[in-house]
mmCIF file of C-alpha atoms in Angstrom:
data_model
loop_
_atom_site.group_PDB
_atom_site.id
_atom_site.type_symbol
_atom_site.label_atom_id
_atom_site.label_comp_id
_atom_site.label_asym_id
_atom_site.label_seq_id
_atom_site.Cartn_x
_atom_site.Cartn_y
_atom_site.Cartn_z
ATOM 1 C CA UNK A 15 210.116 -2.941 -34.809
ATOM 2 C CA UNK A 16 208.671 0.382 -36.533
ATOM 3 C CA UNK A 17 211.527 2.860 -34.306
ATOM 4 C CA UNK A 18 210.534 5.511 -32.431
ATOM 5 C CA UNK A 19 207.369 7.329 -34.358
ATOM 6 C CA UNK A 20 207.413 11.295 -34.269
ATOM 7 C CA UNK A 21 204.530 13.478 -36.012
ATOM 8 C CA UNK A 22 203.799 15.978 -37.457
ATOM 9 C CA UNK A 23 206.904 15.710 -39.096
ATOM 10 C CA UNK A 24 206.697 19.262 -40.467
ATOM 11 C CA UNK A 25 205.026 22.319 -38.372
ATOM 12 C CA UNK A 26 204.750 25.942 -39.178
ATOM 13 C CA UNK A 27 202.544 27.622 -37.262
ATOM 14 C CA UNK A 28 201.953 31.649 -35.933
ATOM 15 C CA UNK A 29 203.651 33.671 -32.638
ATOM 16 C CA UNK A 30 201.416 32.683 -30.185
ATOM 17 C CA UNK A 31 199.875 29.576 -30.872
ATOM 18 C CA UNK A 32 199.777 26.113 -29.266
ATOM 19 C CA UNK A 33 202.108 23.767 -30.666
ATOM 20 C CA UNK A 34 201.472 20.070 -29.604
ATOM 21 C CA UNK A 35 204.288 17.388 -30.624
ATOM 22 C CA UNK A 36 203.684 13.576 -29.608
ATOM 23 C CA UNK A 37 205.781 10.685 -29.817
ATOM 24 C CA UNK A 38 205.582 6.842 -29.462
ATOM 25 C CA UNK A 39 208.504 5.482 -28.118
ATOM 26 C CA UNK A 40 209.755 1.809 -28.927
ATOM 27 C CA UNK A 41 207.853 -1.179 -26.941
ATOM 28 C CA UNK A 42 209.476 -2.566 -23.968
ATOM 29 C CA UNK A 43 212.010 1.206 -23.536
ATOM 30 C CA UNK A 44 211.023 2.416 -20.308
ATOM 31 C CA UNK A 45 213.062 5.750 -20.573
ATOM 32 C CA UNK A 46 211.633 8.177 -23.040
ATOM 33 C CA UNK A 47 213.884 11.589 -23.341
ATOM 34 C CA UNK A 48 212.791 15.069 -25.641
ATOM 35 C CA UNK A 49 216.033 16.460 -27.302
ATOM 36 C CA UNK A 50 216.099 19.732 -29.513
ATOM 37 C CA UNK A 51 218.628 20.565 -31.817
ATOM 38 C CA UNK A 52 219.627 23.804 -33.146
ATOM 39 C CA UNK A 53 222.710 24.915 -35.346
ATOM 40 C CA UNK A 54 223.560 27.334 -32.711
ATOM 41 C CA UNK A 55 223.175 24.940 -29.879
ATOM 42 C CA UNK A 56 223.185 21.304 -30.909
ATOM 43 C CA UNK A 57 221.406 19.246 -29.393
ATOM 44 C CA UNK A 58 220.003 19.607 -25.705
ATOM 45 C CA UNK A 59 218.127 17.380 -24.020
ATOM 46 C CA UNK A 60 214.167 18.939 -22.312
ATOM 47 C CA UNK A 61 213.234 16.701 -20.172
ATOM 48 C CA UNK A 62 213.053 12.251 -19.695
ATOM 49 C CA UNK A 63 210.821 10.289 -18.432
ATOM 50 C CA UNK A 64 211.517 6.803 -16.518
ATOM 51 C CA UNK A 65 208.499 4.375 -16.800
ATOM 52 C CA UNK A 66 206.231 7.633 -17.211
ATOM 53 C CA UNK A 67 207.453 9.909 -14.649
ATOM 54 C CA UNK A 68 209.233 13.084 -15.150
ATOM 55 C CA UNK A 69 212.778 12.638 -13.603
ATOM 56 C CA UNK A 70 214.721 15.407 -14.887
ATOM 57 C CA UNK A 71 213.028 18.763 -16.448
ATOM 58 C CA UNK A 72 215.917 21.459 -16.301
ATOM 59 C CA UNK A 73 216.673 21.495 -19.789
ATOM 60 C CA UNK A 74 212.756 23.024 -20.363
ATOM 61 C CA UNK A 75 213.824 26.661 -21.399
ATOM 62 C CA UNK A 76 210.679 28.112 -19.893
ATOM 63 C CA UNK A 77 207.080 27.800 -18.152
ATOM 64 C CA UNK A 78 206.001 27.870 -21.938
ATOM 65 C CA UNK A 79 207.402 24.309 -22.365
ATOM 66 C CA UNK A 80 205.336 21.163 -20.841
ATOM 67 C CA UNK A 81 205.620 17.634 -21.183
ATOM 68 C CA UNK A 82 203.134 14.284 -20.231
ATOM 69 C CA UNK A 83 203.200 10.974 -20.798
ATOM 70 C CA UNK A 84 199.959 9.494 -19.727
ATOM 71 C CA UNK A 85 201.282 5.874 -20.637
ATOM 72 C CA UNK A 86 204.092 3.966 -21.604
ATOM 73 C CA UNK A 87 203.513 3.940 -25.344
ATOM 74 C CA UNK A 88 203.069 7.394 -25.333
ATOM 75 C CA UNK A 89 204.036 11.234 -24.759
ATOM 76 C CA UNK A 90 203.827 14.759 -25.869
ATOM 77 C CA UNK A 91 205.399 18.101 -25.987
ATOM 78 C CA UNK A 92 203.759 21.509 -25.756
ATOM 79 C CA UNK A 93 204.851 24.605 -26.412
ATOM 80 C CA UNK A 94 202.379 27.470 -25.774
ATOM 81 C CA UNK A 95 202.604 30.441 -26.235
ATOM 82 C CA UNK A 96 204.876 29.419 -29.251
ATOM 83 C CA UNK A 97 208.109 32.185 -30.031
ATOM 84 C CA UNK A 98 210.416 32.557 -32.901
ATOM 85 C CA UNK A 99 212.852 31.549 -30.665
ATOM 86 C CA UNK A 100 211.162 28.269 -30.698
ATOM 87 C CA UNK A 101 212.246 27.047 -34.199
ATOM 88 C CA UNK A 102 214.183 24.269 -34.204
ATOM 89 C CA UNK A 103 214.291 20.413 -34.803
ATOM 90 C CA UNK A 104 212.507 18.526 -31.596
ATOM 91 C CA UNK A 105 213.836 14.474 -31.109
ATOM 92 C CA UNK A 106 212.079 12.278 -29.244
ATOM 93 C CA UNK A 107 214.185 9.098 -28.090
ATOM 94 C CA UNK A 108 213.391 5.752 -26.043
ATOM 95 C CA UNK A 109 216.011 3.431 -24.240
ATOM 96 C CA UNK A 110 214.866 -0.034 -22.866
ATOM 97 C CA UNK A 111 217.096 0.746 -19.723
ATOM 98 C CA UNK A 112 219.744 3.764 -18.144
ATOM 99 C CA UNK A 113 222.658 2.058 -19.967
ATOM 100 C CA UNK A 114 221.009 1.272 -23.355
ATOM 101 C CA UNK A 115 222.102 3.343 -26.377
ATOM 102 C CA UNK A 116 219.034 5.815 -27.423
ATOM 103 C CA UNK A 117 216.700 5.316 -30.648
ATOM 104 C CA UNK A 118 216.237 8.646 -32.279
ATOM 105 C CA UNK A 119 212.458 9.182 -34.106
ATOM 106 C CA UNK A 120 213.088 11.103 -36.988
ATOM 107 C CA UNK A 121 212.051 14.488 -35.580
ATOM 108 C CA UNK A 122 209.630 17.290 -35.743
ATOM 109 C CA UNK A 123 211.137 20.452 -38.290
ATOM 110 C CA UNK A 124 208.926 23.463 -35.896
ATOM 111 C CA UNK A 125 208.741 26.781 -37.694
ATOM 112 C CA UNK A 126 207.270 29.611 -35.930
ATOM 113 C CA UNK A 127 206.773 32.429 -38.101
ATOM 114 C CA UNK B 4 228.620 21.305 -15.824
ATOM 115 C CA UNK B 5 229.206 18.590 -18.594
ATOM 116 C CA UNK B 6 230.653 19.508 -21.697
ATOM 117 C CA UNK B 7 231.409 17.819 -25.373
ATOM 118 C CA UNK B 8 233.824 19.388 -28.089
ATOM 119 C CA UNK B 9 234.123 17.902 -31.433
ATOM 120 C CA UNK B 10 236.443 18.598 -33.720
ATOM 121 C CA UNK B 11 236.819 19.659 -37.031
ATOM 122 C CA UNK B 12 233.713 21.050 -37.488
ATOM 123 C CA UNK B 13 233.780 20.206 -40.651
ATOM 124 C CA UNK B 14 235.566 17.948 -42.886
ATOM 125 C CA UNK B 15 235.934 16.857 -46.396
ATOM 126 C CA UNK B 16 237.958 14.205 -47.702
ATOM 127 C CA UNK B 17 238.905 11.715 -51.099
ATOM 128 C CA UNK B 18 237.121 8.936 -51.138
ATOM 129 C CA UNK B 19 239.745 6.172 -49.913
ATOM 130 C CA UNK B 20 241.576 9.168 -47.938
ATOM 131 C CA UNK B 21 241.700 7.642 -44.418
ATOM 132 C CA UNK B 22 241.366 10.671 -40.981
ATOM 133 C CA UNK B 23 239.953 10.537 -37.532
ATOM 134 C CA UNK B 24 237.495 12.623 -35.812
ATOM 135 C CA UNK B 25 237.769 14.025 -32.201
ATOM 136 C CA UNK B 26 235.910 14.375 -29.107
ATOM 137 C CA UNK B 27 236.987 15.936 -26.187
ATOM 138 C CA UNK B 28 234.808 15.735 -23.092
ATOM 139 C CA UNK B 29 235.032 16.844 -19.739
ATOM 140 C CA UNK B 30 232.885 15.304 -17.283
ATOM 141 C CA UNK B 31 232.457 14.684 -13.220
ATOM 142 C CA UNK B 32 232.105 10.952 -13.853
ATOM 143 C CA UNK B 33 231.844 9.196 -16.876
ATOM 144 C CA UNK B 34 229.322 6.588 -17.496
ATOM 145 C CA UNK B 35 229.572 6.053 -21.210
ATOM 146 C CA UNK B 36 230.579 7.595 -24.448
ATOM 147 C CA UNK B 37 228.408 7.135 -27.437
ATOM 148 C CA UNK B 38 229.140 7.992 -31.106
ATOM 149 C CA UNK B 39 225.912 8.611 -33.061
ATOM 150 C CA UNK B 40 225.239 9.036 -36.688
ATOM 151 C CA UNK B 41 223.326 11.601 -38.010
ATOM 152 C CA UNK B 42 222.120 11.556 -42.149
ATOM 153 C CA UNK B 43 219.883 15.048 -43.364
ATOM 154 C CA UNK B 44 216.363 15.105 -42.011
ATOM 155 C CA UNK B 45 216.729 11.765 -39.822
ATOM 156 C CA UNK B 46 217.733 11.383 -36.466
ATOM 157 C CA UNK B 47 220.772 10.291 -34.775
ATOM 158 C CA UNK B 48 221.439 6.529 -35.501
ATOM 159 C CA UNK B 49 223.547 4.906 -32.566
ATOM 160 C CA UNK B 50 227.178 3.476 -33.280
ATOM 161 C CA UNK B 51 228.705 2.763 -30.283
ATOM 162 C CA UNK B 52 229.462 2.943 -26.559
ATOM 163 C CA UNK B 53 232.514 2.970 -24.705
ATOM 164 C CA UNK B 54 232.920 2.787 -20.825
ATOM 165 C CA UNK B 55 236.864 2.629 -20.383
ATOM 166 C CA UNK B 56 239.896 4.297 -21.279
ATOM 167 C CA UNK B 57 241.548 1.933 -23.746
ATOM 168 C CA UNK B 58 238.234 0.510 -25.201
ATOM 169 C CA UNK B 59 238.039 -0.063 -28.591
ATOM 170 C CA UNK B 60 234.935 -0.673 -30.843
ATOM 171 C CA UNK B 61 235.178 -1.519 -34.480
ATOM 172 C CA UNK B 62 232.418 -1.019 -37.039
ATOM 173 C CA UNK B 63 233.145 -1.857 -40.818
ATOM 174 C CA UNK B 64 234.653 1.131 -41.692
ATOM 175 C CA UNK B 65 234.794 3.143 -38.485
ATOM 176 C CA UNK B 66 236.817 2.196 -35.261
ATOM 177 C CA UNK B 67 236.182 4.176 -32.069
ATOM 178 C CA UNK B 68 238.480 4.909 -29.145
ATOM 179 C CA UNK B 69 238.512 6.435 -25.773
ATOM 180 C CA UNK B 70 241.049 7.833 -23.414
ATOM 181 C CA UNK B 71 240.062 9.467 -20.056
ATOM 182 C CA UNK B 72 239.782 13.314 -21.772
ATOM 183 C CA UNK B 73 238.911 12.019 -25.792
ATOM 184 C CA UNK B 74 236.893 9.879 -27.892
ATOM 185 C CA UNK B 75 238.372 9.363 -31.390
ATOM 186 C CA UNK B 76 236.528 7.799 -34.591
ATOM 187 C CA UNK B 77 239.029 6.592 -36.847
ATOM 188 C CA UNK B 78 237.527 6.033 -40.546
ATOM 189 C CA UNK B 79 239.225 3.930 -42.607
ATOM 190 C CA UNK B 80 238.935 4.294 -46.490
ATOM 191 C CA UNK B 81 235.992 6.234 -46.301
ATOM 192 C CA UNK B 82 233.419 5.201 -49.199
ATOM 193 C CA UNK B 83 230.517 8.276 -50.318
ATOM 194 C CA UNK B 84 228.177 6.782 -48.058
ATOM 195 C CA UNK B 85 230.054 7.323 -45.197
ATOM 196 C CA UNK B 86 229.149 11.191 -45.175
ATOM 197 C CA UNK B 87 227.088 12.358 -42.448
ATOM 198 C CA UNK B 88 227.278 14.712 -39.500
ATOM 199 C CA UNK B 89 228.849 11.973 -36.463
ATOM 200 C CA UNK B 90 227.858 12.762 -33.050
ATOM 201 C CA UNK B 91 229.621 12.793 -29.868
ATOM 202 C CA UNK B 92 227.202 12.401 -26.546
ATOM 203 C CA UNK B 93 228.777 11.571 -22.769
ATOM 204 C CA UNK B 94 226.682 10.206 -20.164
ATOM 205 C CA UNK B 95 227.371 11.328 -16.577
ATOM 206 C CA UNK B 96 227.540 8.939 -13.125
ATOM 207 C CA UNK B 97 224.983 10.051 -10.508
ATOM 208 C CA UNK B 98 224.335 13.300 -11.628
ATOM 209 C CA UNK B 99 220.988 13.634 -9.282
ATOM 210 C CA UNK B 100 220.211 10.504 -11.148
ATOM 211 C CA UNK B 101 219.999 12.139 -14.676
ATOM 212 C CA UNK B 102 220.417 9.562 -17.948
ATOM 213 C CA UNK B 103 220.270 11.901 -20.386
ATOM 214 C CA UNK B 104 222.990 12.478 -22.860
ATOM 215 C CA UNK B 105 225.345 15.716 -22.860
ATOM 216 C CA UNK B 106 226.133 16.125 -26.707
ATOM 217 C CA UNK B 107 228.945 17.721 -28.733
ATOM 218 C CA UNK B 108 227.604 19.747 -31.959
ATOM 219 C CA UNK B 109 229.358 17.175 -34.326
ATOM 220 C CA UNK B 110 231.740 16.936 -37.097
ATOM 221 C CA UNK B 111 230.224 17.294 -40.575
ATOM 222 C CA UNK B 112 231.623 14.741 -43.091
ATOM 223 C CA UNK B 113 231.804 14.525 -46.750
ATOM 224 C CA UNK B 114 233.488 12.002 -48.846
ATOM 225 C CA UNK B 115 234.271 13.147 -52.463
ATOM 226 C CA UNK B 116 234.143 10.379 -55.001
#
């Protein structure tokens, strides 16, 4: 099992750009969750998916913030326009059900200069 | 509103030298505990759940425990490679349905050889 697979791993990119982060979650985990973590704030979780529908999106900070996954192997995170603000670690995670422990990727380092 | 504390922030032992860390968690219904593992640019590697005040979960060096207001992981003669940041995450009952995990900021840990 290659784990949940997160690129780029590294992004620095300009105020004001589109920042697309995608994710492929384990096979067979039908709850896929987006997580960022900050020294200030730890980590907070986005938004999650169950079998590819958005269940709970209150953690998005703002309108600049979307998520999709179009299929169960999987998803994406867009931030536009991208802030400052913005920098931070972003996790993706998959769980085969609600009571399964999560499987971390190994993250996406954003920089936004 | 679901909240995590972990405590020390930060801690630095002997290699051999034996401490516990804390979590202290208040939440409207608890559905699980987990302690997570986190090592420098990776994500958070699961350790363990626990549902129940009293539970008990033992892993090599590292025993977890719950009551109904705190999680502790006891770590017994730490070894070098036990240093990492360890994670504290609750998981609510029925909150609108949510899964996702609430999570404390973590305890940063460094054995000394």
């Amino acid at each position: 099992d290659a784990g949940v697979i997160q690129s780029p791993r590294h992004e620095v990119t300009e105020m004001g750009q589109e920042v697309t982060l995608r994710c492929k979650p384990i096979s067979g985990h039908d709850y896929l969750f987006w997580y960022r973590q900050t020294m200030m704030r730890g980590l907070e979780l986005l938004i999650y998916f169950n079998n590819n529908v958005p269940i709970d999106d209150s953690g998005m900070p703002e309108d600049r913030f979307s998520a999709k996954m179009p299929n169960a192997s999987f998803s994406t995170l867009k931030i536009q326009p991208s802030e400052p603000r913005d920098s931070a670690v972003y996790f993706c995670a998959s769980g085969r059900d609600r009571n399964s422990p999560l499987h971390f990727g190994n993250g996406t380092r954003l920089t936004v200069t | 509103e679901d909240q995590v504390t972990q405590s020390p922030e930060a801690l630095r032992l002997q290699e051999g030298e034996s401490s516990s860390l804390n979590c202290s968690y208040t939440v409207s219904g608890l559905r699980g505990l987990f302690w997570y593992r986190q090592d420098p640019g990776k994500g958070p590697e699961f350790l363990f759940t626990l549902y129940s005040a009293g539970e008990e979960k033992e892993k090599e060096r590292l025993k977890a425990t719950l009551t109904k207001k705190e999680s502790f992981l006891h770590i017994t003669a730490p070894k070098p490679e036990d240093s990492a940041t360890y994670l504290c995450a609750v998981q609510a009952l029925g909150r609108g349905g949510a899964d996702g995990l609430t999570f404390g900021k973590g305890t940063h840990l460094i054995i000394q050889p």
